[in-house]
Amino acid sequence: MLKLRPALTIGLAAAFVTFLFGGWSIVVIGLLAGAMTGLNYGQRSLKRTPREIGQEAIVPGLVAAGMVVLGGVVFSYVVTPAVGKPLAYSLFLKFGKTAVRMDYFFVLMISIVAGVLLGALASWYMASIQGLPEHTRRARLIIVLVVFLLIFPFFEQITNMQWMAAVITVQIFILLALGLNIVVGYAGLLDLGYAAFFAIGAYTAGLLNSPQIDISWNFWLVIWIAAAVGSVAGLALGAPTLRLRGDYLAIVTLGFGEIVPVVFRNLITVTLREPITRICFVGCDPVKEVRNACLYACTGPLDLTAGEKGINPIGRPLIPFTPENLFGANYLPWYFLILVLILFSIFLIRRMHQSRIGRAWMAIREDELAASQMGIDPVKTKLMAFAMGATFSGFAGAFYGSYISAIFPGVFDFSVSVIVLCMVILGGLGNMVGVIIGGILIMGTDRLFLPQMATLLKGFMTATVLPNVSHPALRDFLTFSLDPIQFRLMLFGLVLVIMMIVRPEGLVPSAERRAELHAGDEAAGAPPLEAEVAAH
Amino acid sequence: MRIGQRVLLASVGIYLLLFFGPLAGFDLFRVIGEIANKPSTLLQQLLIGLANGSLLALIALGYTLVYGIIELVNFAHGDVYMLGAFMSLTVIGAFNVDKGSSPAIKATAIVVAFLSAVVFTAGVNALIERVAYRRLRNAPRLAVLISAIGMSFIVQNVGLFWGSLRAFFPIMGVNSAAPKAFPDLIGRIDVFKDILHIDVPIAFNTKDLLVIVMASVLMIGLRLFVQYTKLGKAMRATAENRDAAKIMGIDVDRVISFTFLLGGALAGAAGLLVGLYNNTAVFTMGFTAGLRAFTAAVVGGIGNITGAMLGGMLIGILAAFSDQYFSSRWTNAWVFAVLVMVMVFRPTGLLGESVGQKA
């Protein structure tokens, strides 16, 4: 008996995307939904050959992709007219500078067929490779993933989906979440000031590669310096605070996260004077700084960070033998650069996680006292976690500064720390796959769905609802008060609370975490056989 | 040897503070000069600090009560206080009073606003406990803390939404996120000069008086309540040892709910008072005030009622000093710096050691 519930759930979630975007997104989302379904069904049957597993997943894959397609059709024939847009908007292919306008119905047909076929195919393939031996399975998964990640941006460019800016932001936040995962997920230290390290990385890169204080070092050097400065900042914060217990540590890091943007906002008149020479004895006016030895910026105070105006412009990366404006308005080089950074970070973090220090982090998380009895130095281990987390944040900050080309102190406020925390918690503490999925969900919602939803809602209001509402107060309420963008932070709050109550281990939990949170709760634990097979 | 090290460390610290402090407005030589030139400003700032500090203390009490009883930093508390300000703003808006209305109407509006804000925030706070914390009572502590952070964001956005309801509450103004103008119902009559006819160089007006008196009454009332009533005793018992309290027949869930009610009520009162005092309310005010109040609770020794009052005053005075003598742009940084220092060097706070006082 085939269970279709997971496929229906995945399909529904994915159909929500095509319901909002329609058009070419049907192809991408159909493929992704199929792949997810395949992964889901493939895991559920371990005693058959890969071929059989794959065949069993075709129908669920078709179901999921079918729902995605349905969402796209609804978008075309219900949503689009309801928001008062013509049916043919923004559907053209773009090859370089030439754009080819296409018939709307034709595009819809192509994307429906491609979506369903790709969905079924992906489901079949993903399910079938689940039956392979572990190392082949992993290799195949990685190949599939890399192929998708390589093809997607070109597809996006040609079909003019306008997703790239959001995708790169999602990638930056994934890098941040990977770093925070070390601190919160592996070492179990709640860091609420993580945005501070992001800011430190960005400002380091900004100062060293901009006209602000007239230094323009190469991006490829600056990004390493930013990472190093980030890790030093992590050590500096960690050293005095790591004796504190969980919630006190959280508050102190929160305070740190609040101070750092204030510092960057206010370092606009910097002068350093030696204090002892300024001590004034009887007979001199202390207000008029009588004698002082000026050490730095003596001719006039130095504007280090430009306050609210921010540092602008920050230099872009240059690659030898390529055009100088390679990293210009085009998104593709940025996409691949951050992708490489993420892959590099995943590689490093994986190695660390499996090494002595990674095991020490988890030991500290589980039981600090027992770990220290086993010869693990808790202070050193925690400091290492803070420093490593901050390093990746520094990376992300340097990339962010160069990508946006301007940084402002207001960007790095508490909500950034909470969003990153939200990503880690939604995906699953301590599991990199989970963290990446959580990142895609959270930031994808924030940067893609909500803006699109706001646009559609606005169109829906003006085109469909408002003509039928005459009461002035109600009209004002409908047009002004219901704005999904404005309440985006509420979404993150809801995610945090609901996840903590319903599923504290996250969507894709790590095995240890699941066992720990559901100790004695047999229904949720994996059956022994499956766990054993999965371990091999 | 150890003393030598400490002295060395302390002097290095002081030197660094003097060296880098001026970057953040802490220019000791200039500050001393300014104080010496005009000492009355110092007194004036002390007074402003006391008024702001008593408001902070009211909020800090909410943190300290909750922390004392379930060892949770209730992140949402600052935002509950913000809701209190919004509730009283809405009520006062409904009365349609402003500066020129007759005193009787003003007084009625204030009393009704006070009652509704207090009841509302108490209810909201208890609801938050019921929804977000109760089910996590036996979960790891970080889980509850994360839930509290989430709740804080939710409540803050409820405030933002409330602020956007200009269609129903005209007093909310045109822009949803911008600070709301809170009607000035108290007025600024100088107590010394105009009422008592004493000539002193500092200004102490009716607003300061109202805030300080109200806050003191509430705080003393709370202190007496916790000390002498049966429910207060139950709260102290629960704080001391939850399991033992349960064995003794105390309904722990009810006591915890009641603690949240109490904290929320104080936050609502603070919300109204701050609206009357500063004549402005904005949906982010809960976050900043919450952090300052939490700092106050920690400085005083978290879980300790008297400590929260003391800490609130100290942080209020520090903030006033920083605004006047350092630089108002750096005030938050100084407050957080104090928080970090206290957490690192004396996590128990000033009065935190006597566990018997924990309530």
mmCIF file with all atom_site columns, C-alpha atoms in Angstrom, chain A residues 188 190 192 240-241 243-248 250-252 254-256 258-259 262-263 266-276 278-280 286-287 289 295 414-415 418 421 425 473-474 476-477 480-482 486-490 492-494 496-497 500-501 517, chain B residues 15 18-20 22-23 27 29-30 33-34 37 67 71-73 75 131-132 135-136 140-147 149-151 153-154 157-158 160-161 164-168 174-177 287 291 294 298 302 329-330 332-333 336-337 339-340 343-345 347:
data_model
loop_
_atom_site.group_PDB
_atom_site.id
_atom_site.type_symbol
_atom_site.label_atom_id
_atom_site.label_alt_id
_atom_site.label_comp_id
_atom_site.label_asym_id
_atom_site.label_entity_id
_atom_site.label_seq_id
_atom_site.pdbx_PDB_ins_code
_atom_site.Cartn_x
_atom_site.Cartn_y
_atom_site.Cartn_z
_atom_site.occupancy
_atom_site.B_iso_or_equiv
_atom_site.pdbx_formal_charge
_atom_site.auth_seq_id
_atom_site.auth_comp_id
_atom_site.auth_asym_id
_atom_site.auth_atom_id
_atom_site.pdbx_PDB_model_num
ATOM 1   C CA . GLY A 1 188 ? 25.518  24.222 22.718 1.00 0.00 ? 188 GLY A CA 1
ATOM 2   C CA . LEU A 1 190 ? 23.430  30.216 22.751 1.00 0.00 ? 190 LEU A CA 1
ATOM 3   C CA . LEU A 1 192 ? 22.431  36.008 20.415 1.00 0.00 ? 192 LEU A CA 1
ATOM 4   C CA . PRO A 1 240 ? 35.696  36.748 29.708 1.00 0.00 ? 240 PRO A CA 1
ATOM 5   C CA . THR A 1 241 ? 32.175  35.393 29.227 1.00 0.00 ? 241 THR A CA 1
ATOM 6   C CA . ARG A 1 243 ? 32.279  30.964 32.532 1.00 0.00 ? 243 ARG A CA 1
ATOM 7   C CA . LEU A 1 244 ? 28.667  32.051 32.417 1.00 0.00 ? 244 LEU A CA 1
ATOM 8   C CA . ARG A 1 245 ? 25.751  29.678 32.313 1.00 0.00 ? 245 ARG A CA 1
ATOM 9   C CA . GLY A 1 246 ? 23.496  29.291 29.275 1.00 0.00 ? 246 GLY A CA 1
ATOM 10  C CA . ASP A 1 247 ? 21.035  32.145 29.607 1.00 0.00 ? 247 ASP A CA 1
ATOM 11  C CA . TYR A 1 248 ? 23.527  34.589 31.070 1.00 0.00 ? 248 TYR A CA 1
ATOM 12  C CA . ALA A 1 250 ? 22.924  34.525 25.810 1.00 0.00 ? 250 ALA A CA 1
ATOM 13  C CA . ILE A 1 251 ? 22.294  37.930 27.381 1.00 0.00 ? 251 ILE A CA 1
ATOM 14  C CA . VAL A 1 252 ? 25.945  38.941 27.344 1.00 0.00 ? 252 VAL A CA 1
ATOM 15  C CA . LEU A 1 254 ? 23.083  39.926 23.037 1.00 0.00 ? 254 LEU A CA 1
ATOM 16  C CA . GLY A 1 255 ? 24.613  42.954 24.721 1.00 0.00 ? 255 GLY A CA 1
ATOM 17  C CA . PHE A 1 256 ? 27.747  42.544 22.638 1.00 0.00 ? 256 PHE A CA 1
ATOM 18  C CA . GLU A 1 258 ? 23.964  45.574 20.466 1.00 0.00 ? 258 GLU A CA 1
ATOM 19  C CA . ILE A 1 259 ? 27.195  47.386 21.288 1.00 0.00 ? 259 ILE A CA 1
ATOM 20  C CA . VAL A 1 262 ? 26.550  51.297 18.098 1.00 0.00 ? 262 VAL A CA 1
ATOM 21  C CA . VAL A 1 263 ? 30.327  51.432 17.931 1.00 0.00 ? 263 VAL A CA 1
ATOM 22  C CA . ASN A 1 266 ? 29.456  56.345 16.318 1.00 0.00 ? 266 ASN A CA 1
ATOM 23  C CA . LEU A 1 267 ? 33.132  56.029 15.407 1.00 0.00 ? 267 LEU A CA 1
ATOM 24  C CA . ILE A 1 268 ? 33.022  59.147 13.306 1.00 0.00 ? 268 ILE A CA 1
ATOM 25  C CA . THR A 1 269 ? 35.332  61.421 15.260 1.00 0.00 ? 269 THR A CA 1
ATOM 26  C CA . VAL A 1 270 ? 38.281  59.352 16.318 1.00 0.00 ? 270 VAL A CA 1
ATOM 27  C CA . THR A 1 271 ? 41.247  60.907 18.054 1.00 0.00 ? 271 THR A CA 1
ATOM 28  C CA . LEU A 1 272 ? 43.476  59.095 20.500 1.00 0.00 ? 272 LEU A CA 1
ATOM 29  C CA . ARG A 1 273 ? 45.275  60.963 23.265 1.00 0.00 ? 273 ARG A CA 1
ATOM 30  C CA . GLU A 1 274 ? 47.564  59.624 25.918 1.00 0.00 ? 274 GLU A CA 1
ATOM 31  C CA . PRO A 1 275 ? 45.635  59.983 29.231 1.00 0.00 ? 275 PRO A CA 1
ATOM 32  C CA . ILE A 1 276 ? 48.375  60.370 31.864 1.00 0.00 ? 276 ILE A CA 1
ATOM 33  C CA . ARG A 1 278 ? 46.368  65.022 30.559 1.00 0.00 ? 278 ARG A CA 1
ATOM 34  C CA . ILE A 1 279 ? 46.148  64.799 34.361 1.00 0.00 ? 279 ILE A CA 1
ATOM 35  C CA . CYS A 1 280 ? 45.753  68.361 35.491 1.00 0.00 ? 280 CYS A CA 1
ATOM 36  C CA . PRO A 1 286 ? 40.759  70.850 33.030 1.00 0.00 ? 286 PRO A CA 1
ATOM 37  C CA . VAL A 1 287 ? 38.190  71.725 30.403 1.00 0.00 ? 287 VAL A CA 1
ATOM 38  C CA . GLU A 1 289 ? 42.943  70.173 27.463 1.00 0.00 ? 289 GLU A CA 1
ATOM 39  C CA . LEU A 1 295 ? 48.818  59.783 19.350 1.00 0.00 ? 295 LEU A CA 1
ATOM 40  C CA . PHE A 1 414 ? 19.380  42.066 16.605 1.00 0.00 ? 414 PHE A CA 1
ATOM 41  C CA . SER A 1 415 ? 16.918  40.772 14.032 1.00 0.00 ? 415 SER A CA 1
ATOM 42  C CA . VAL A 1 418 ? 17.568  36.069 15.468 1.00 0.00 ? 418 VAL A CA 1
ATOM 43  C CA . LEU A 1 421 ? 19.271  31.515 14.913 1.00 0.00 ? 421 LEU A CA 1
ATOM 44  C CA . ILE A 1 425 ? 16.726  25.934 14.824 1.00 0.00 ? 425 ILE A CA 1
ATOM 45  C CA . ALA A 1 473 ? -12.030 53.056 7.707  1.00 0.00 ? 473 ALA A CA 1
ATOM 46  C CA . LEU A 1 474 ? -12.168 49.529 6.354  1.00 0.00 ? 474 LEU A CA 1
ATOM 47  C CA . ASP A 1 476 ? -7.795  52.319 4.941  1.00 0.00 ? 476 ASP A CA 1
ATOM 48  C CA . PHE A 1 477 ? -7.301  49.206 7.048  1.00 0.00 ? 477 PHE A CA 1
ATOM 49  C CA . PHE A 1 480 ? -2.532  50.314 4.802  1.00 0.00 ? 480 PHE A CA 1
ATOM 50  C CA . SER A 1 481 ? -2.505  47.882 7.710  1.00 0.00 ? 481 SER A CA 1
ATOM 51  C CA . LEU A 1 482 ? -2.226  44.562 5.893  1.00 0.00 ? 482 LEU A CA 1
ATOM 52  C CA . GLN A 1 486 ? 6.082   44.930 7.585  1.00 0.00 ? 486 GLN A CA 1
ATOM 53  C CA . PHE A 1 487 ? 5.319   41.969 9.796  1.00 0.00 ? 487 PHE A CA 1
ATOM 54  C CA . ARG A 1 488 ? 8.008   39.686 8.481  1.00 0.00 ? 488 ARG A CA 1
ATOM 55  C CA . LEU A 1 489 ? 9.734   39.477 11.843 1.00 0.00 ? 489 LEU A CA 1
ATOM 56  C CA . MET A 1 490 ? 6.602   38.045 13.379 1.00 0.00 ? 490 MET A CA 1
ATOM 57  C CA . PHE A 1 492 ? 10.460  34.362 12.672 1.00 0.00 ? 492 PHE A CA 1
ATOM 58  C CA . GLY A 1 493 ? 9.036   34.721 16.144 1.00 0.00 ? 493 GLY A CA 1
ATOM 59  C CA . LEU A 1 494 ? 6.315   32.232 15.301 1.00 0.00 ? 494 LEU A CA 1
ATOM 60  C CA . LEU A 1 496 ? 10.943  29.952 17.020 1.00 0.00 ? 496 LEU A CA 1
ATOM 61  C CA . VAL A 1 497 ? 8.019   29.409 19.388 1.00 0.00 ? 497 VAL A CA 1
ATOM 62  C CA . MET A 1 500 ? 10.409  24.851 20.369 1.00 0.00 ? 500 MET A CA 1
ATOM 63  C CA . ILE A 1 501 ? 7.009   23.529 21.357 1.00 0.00 ? 501 ILE A CA 1
ATOM 64  C CA . LEU A 1 517 ? 15.547  15.433 23.056 1.00 0.00 ? 517 LEU A CA 1
ATOM 65  C CA . TYR B 2 15  ? 44.398  53.091 31.901 1.00 0.00 ? 15  TYR B CA 1
ATOM 66  C CA . LEU B 2 18  ? 40.959  56.427 30.126 1.00 0.00 ? 18  LEU B CA 1
ATOM 67  C CA . PHE B 2 19  ? 42.692  55.809 26.828 1.00 0.00 ? 19  PHE B CA 1
ATOM 68  C CA . PHE B 2 20  ? 39.784  54.501 24.798 1.00 0.00 ? 20  PHE B CA 1
ATOM 69  C CA . PRO B 2 22  ? 37.007  59.347 25.100 1.00 0.00 ? 22  PRO B CA 1
ATOM 70  C CA . LEU B 2 23  ? 36.115  57.557 21.870 1.00 0.00 ? 23  LEU B CA 1
ATOM 71  C CA . ASP B 2 27  ? 36.387  61.786 28.775 1.00 0.00 ? 27  ASP B CA 1
ATOM 72  C CA . PHE B 2 29  ? 38.882  65.101 32.571 1.00 0.00 ? 29  PHE B CA 1
ATOM 73  C CA . ARG B 2 30  ? 36.223  66.942 30.662 1.00 0.00 ? 30  ARG B CA 1
ATOM 74  C CA . GLY B 2 33  ? 35.584  69.883 34.662 1.00 0.00 ? 33  GLY B CA 1
ATOM 75  C CA . GLU B 2 34  ? 31.937  70.151 33.685 1.00 0.00 ? 34  GLU B CA 1
ATOM 76  C CA . ASN B 2 37  ? 31.864  74.236 36.765 1.00 0.00 ? 37  ASN B CA 1
ATOM 77  C CA . TYR B 2 67  ? 13.442  34.768 36.844 1.00 0.00 ? 67  TYR B CA 1
ATOM 78  C CA . GLU B 2 71  ? 14.716  30.877 36.141 1.00 0.00 ? 71  GLU B CA 1
ATOM 79  C CA . LEU B 2 72  ? 13.742  32.215 32.753 1.00 0.00 ? 72  LEU B CA 1
ATOM 80  C CA . VAL B 2 73  ? 14.734  35.501 31.161 1.00 0.00 ? 73  VAL B CA 1
ATOM 81  C CA . PHE B 2 75  ? 12.443  38.279 26.733 1.00 0.00 ? 75  PHE B CA 1
ATOM 82  C CA . VAL B 2 131 ? 1.183   29.437 25.335 1.00 0.00 ? 131 VAL B CA 1
ATOM 83  C CA . ALA B 2 132 ? 4.935   29.569 25.049 1.00 0.00 ? 132 ALA B CA 1
ATOM 84  C CA . ARG B 2 135 ? 4.661   23.285 27.879 1.00 0.00 ? 135 ARG B CA 1
ATOM 85  C CA . LEU B 2 136 ? 8.400   23.703 28.012 1.00 0.00 ? 136 LEU B CA 1
ATOM 86  C CA . PRO B 2 140 ? 16.164  22.199 28.353 1.00 0.00 ? 140 PRO B CA 1
ATOM 87  C CA . ARG B 2 141 ? 16.533  25.789 29.509 1.00 0.00 ? 141 ARG B CA 1
ATOM 88  C CA . LEU B 2 142 ? 17.744  27.007 26.160 1.00 0.00 ? 142 LEU B CA 1
ATOM 89  C CA . ALA B 2 143 ? 14.505  25.803 24.575 1.00 0.00 ? 143 ALA B CA 1
ATOM 90  C CA . VAL B 2 144 ? 12.437  28.055 26.840 1.00 0.00 ? 144 VAL B CA 1
ATOM 91  C CA . LEU B 2 145 ? 14.791  30.942 26.240 1.00 0.00 ? 145 LEU B CA 1
ATOM 92  C CA . ILE B 2 146 ? 14.506  30.571 22.468 1.00 0.00 ? 146 ILE B CA 1
ATOM 93  C CA . SER B 2 147 ? 10.745  30.384 22.798 1.00 0.00 ? 147 SER B CA 1
ATOM 94  C CA . ILE B 2 149 ? 12.889  35.349 22.093 1.00 0.00 ? 149 ILE B CA 1
ATOM 95  C CA . GLY B 2 150 ? 10.331  34.233 19.540 1.00 0.00 ? 150 GLY B CA 1
ATOM 96  C CA . MET B 2 151 ? 7.517   35.512 21.743 1.00 0.00 ? 151 MET B CA 1
ATOM 97  C CA . PHE B 2 153 ? 9.296   39.204 18.227 1.00 0.00 ? 153 PHE B CA 1
ATOM 98  C CA . ILE B 2 154 ? 5.659   38.219 18.008 1.00 0.00 ? 154 ILE B CA 1
ATOM 99  C CA . ASN B 2 157 ? 4.980   42.905 15.744 1.00 0.00 ? 157 ASN B CA 1
ATOM 100 C CA . VAL B 2 158 ? 1.581   42.914 17.404 1.00 0.00 ? 158 VAL B CA 1
ATOM 101 C CA . LEU B 2 160 ? 3.577   47.335 15.047 1.00 0.00 ? 160 LEU B CA 1
ATOM 102 C CA . PHE B 2 161 ? 0.265   46.081 13.710 1.00 0.00 ? 161 PHE B CA 1
ATOM 103 C CA . SER B 2 164 ? -0.874  50.699 11.905 1.00 0.00 ? 164 SER B CA 1
ATOM 104 C CA . LEU B 2 165 ? -4.548  50.693 12.836 1.00 0.00 ? 165 LEU B CA 1
ATOM 105 C CA . ARG B 2 166 ? -4.999  54.399 12.113 1.00 0.00 ? 166 ARG B CA 1
ATOM 106 C CA . ALA B 2 167 ? -8.316  53.529 10.513 1.00 0.00 ? 167 ALA B CA 1
ATOM 107 C CA . PHE B 2 168 ? -9.819  52.683 13.889 1.00 0.00 ? 168 PHE B CA 1
ATOM 108 C CA . VAL B 2 174 ? -0.217  58.351 9.911  1.00 0.00 ? 174 VAL B CA 1
ATOM 109 C CA . ASN B 2 175 ? 2.830   56.129 9.925  1.00 0.00 ? 175 ASN B CA 1
ATOM 110 C CA . SER B 2 176 ? 2.631   52.708 11.554 1.00 0.00 ? 176 SER B CA 1
ATOM 111 C CA . ALA B 2 177 ? 6.273   52.388 12.606 1.00 0.00 ? 177 ALA B CA 1
ATOM 112 C CA . PHE B 2 287 ? 13.327  46.153 23.285 1.00 0.00 ? 287 PHE B CA 1
ATOM 113 C CA . LEU B 2 291 ? 17.367  45.368 27.889 1.00 0.00 ? 291 LEU B CA 1
ATOM 114 C CA . PHE B 2 294 ? 17.079  43.447 32.481 1.00 0.00 ? 294 PHE B CA 1
ATOM 115 C CA . VAL B 2 298 ? 21.028  41.773 36.953 1.00 0.00 ? 298 VAL B CA 1
ATOM 116 C CA . ILE B 2 302 ? 18.302  38.840 39.608 1.00 0.00 ? 302 ILE B CA 1
ATOM 117 C CA . ARG B 2 329 ? 24.658  58.238 21.243 1.00 0.00 ? 329 ARG B CA 1
ATOM 118 C CA . TRP B 2 330 ? 26.759  55.996 23.426 1.00 0.00 ? 330 TRP B CA 1
ATOM 119 C CA . ASN B 2 332 ? 23.085  52.139 25.237 1.00 0.00 ? 332 ASN B CA 1
ATOM 120 C CA . ALA B 2 333 ? 26.642  50.964 24.779 1.00 0.00 ? 333 ALA B CA 1
ATOM 121 C CA . PHE B 2 336 ? 25.367  47.121 27.996 1.00 0.00 ? 336 PHE B CA 1
ATOM 122 C CA . ALA B 2 337 ? 28.986  47.511 29.011 1.00 0.00 ? 337 ALA B CA 1
ATOM 123 C CA . LEU B 2 339 ? 25.663  44.559 31.985 1.00 0.00 ? 339 LEU B CA 1
ATOM 124 C CA . VAL B 2 340 ? 28.617  42.645 30.593 1.00 0.00 ? 340 VAL B CA 1
ATOM 125 C CA . MET B 2 343 ? 27.704  39.439 34.447 1.00 0.00 ? 343 MET B CA 1
ATOM 126 C CA . VAL B 2 344 ? 31.379  38.656 34.137 1.00 0.00 ? 344 VAL B CA 1
ATOM 127 C CA . PHE B 2 345 ? 32.719  39.914 37.437 1.00 0.00 ? 345 PHE B CA 1
ATOM 128 C CA . PRO B 2 347 ? 27.027  37.447 38.243 1.00 0.00 ? 347 PRO B CA 1
#
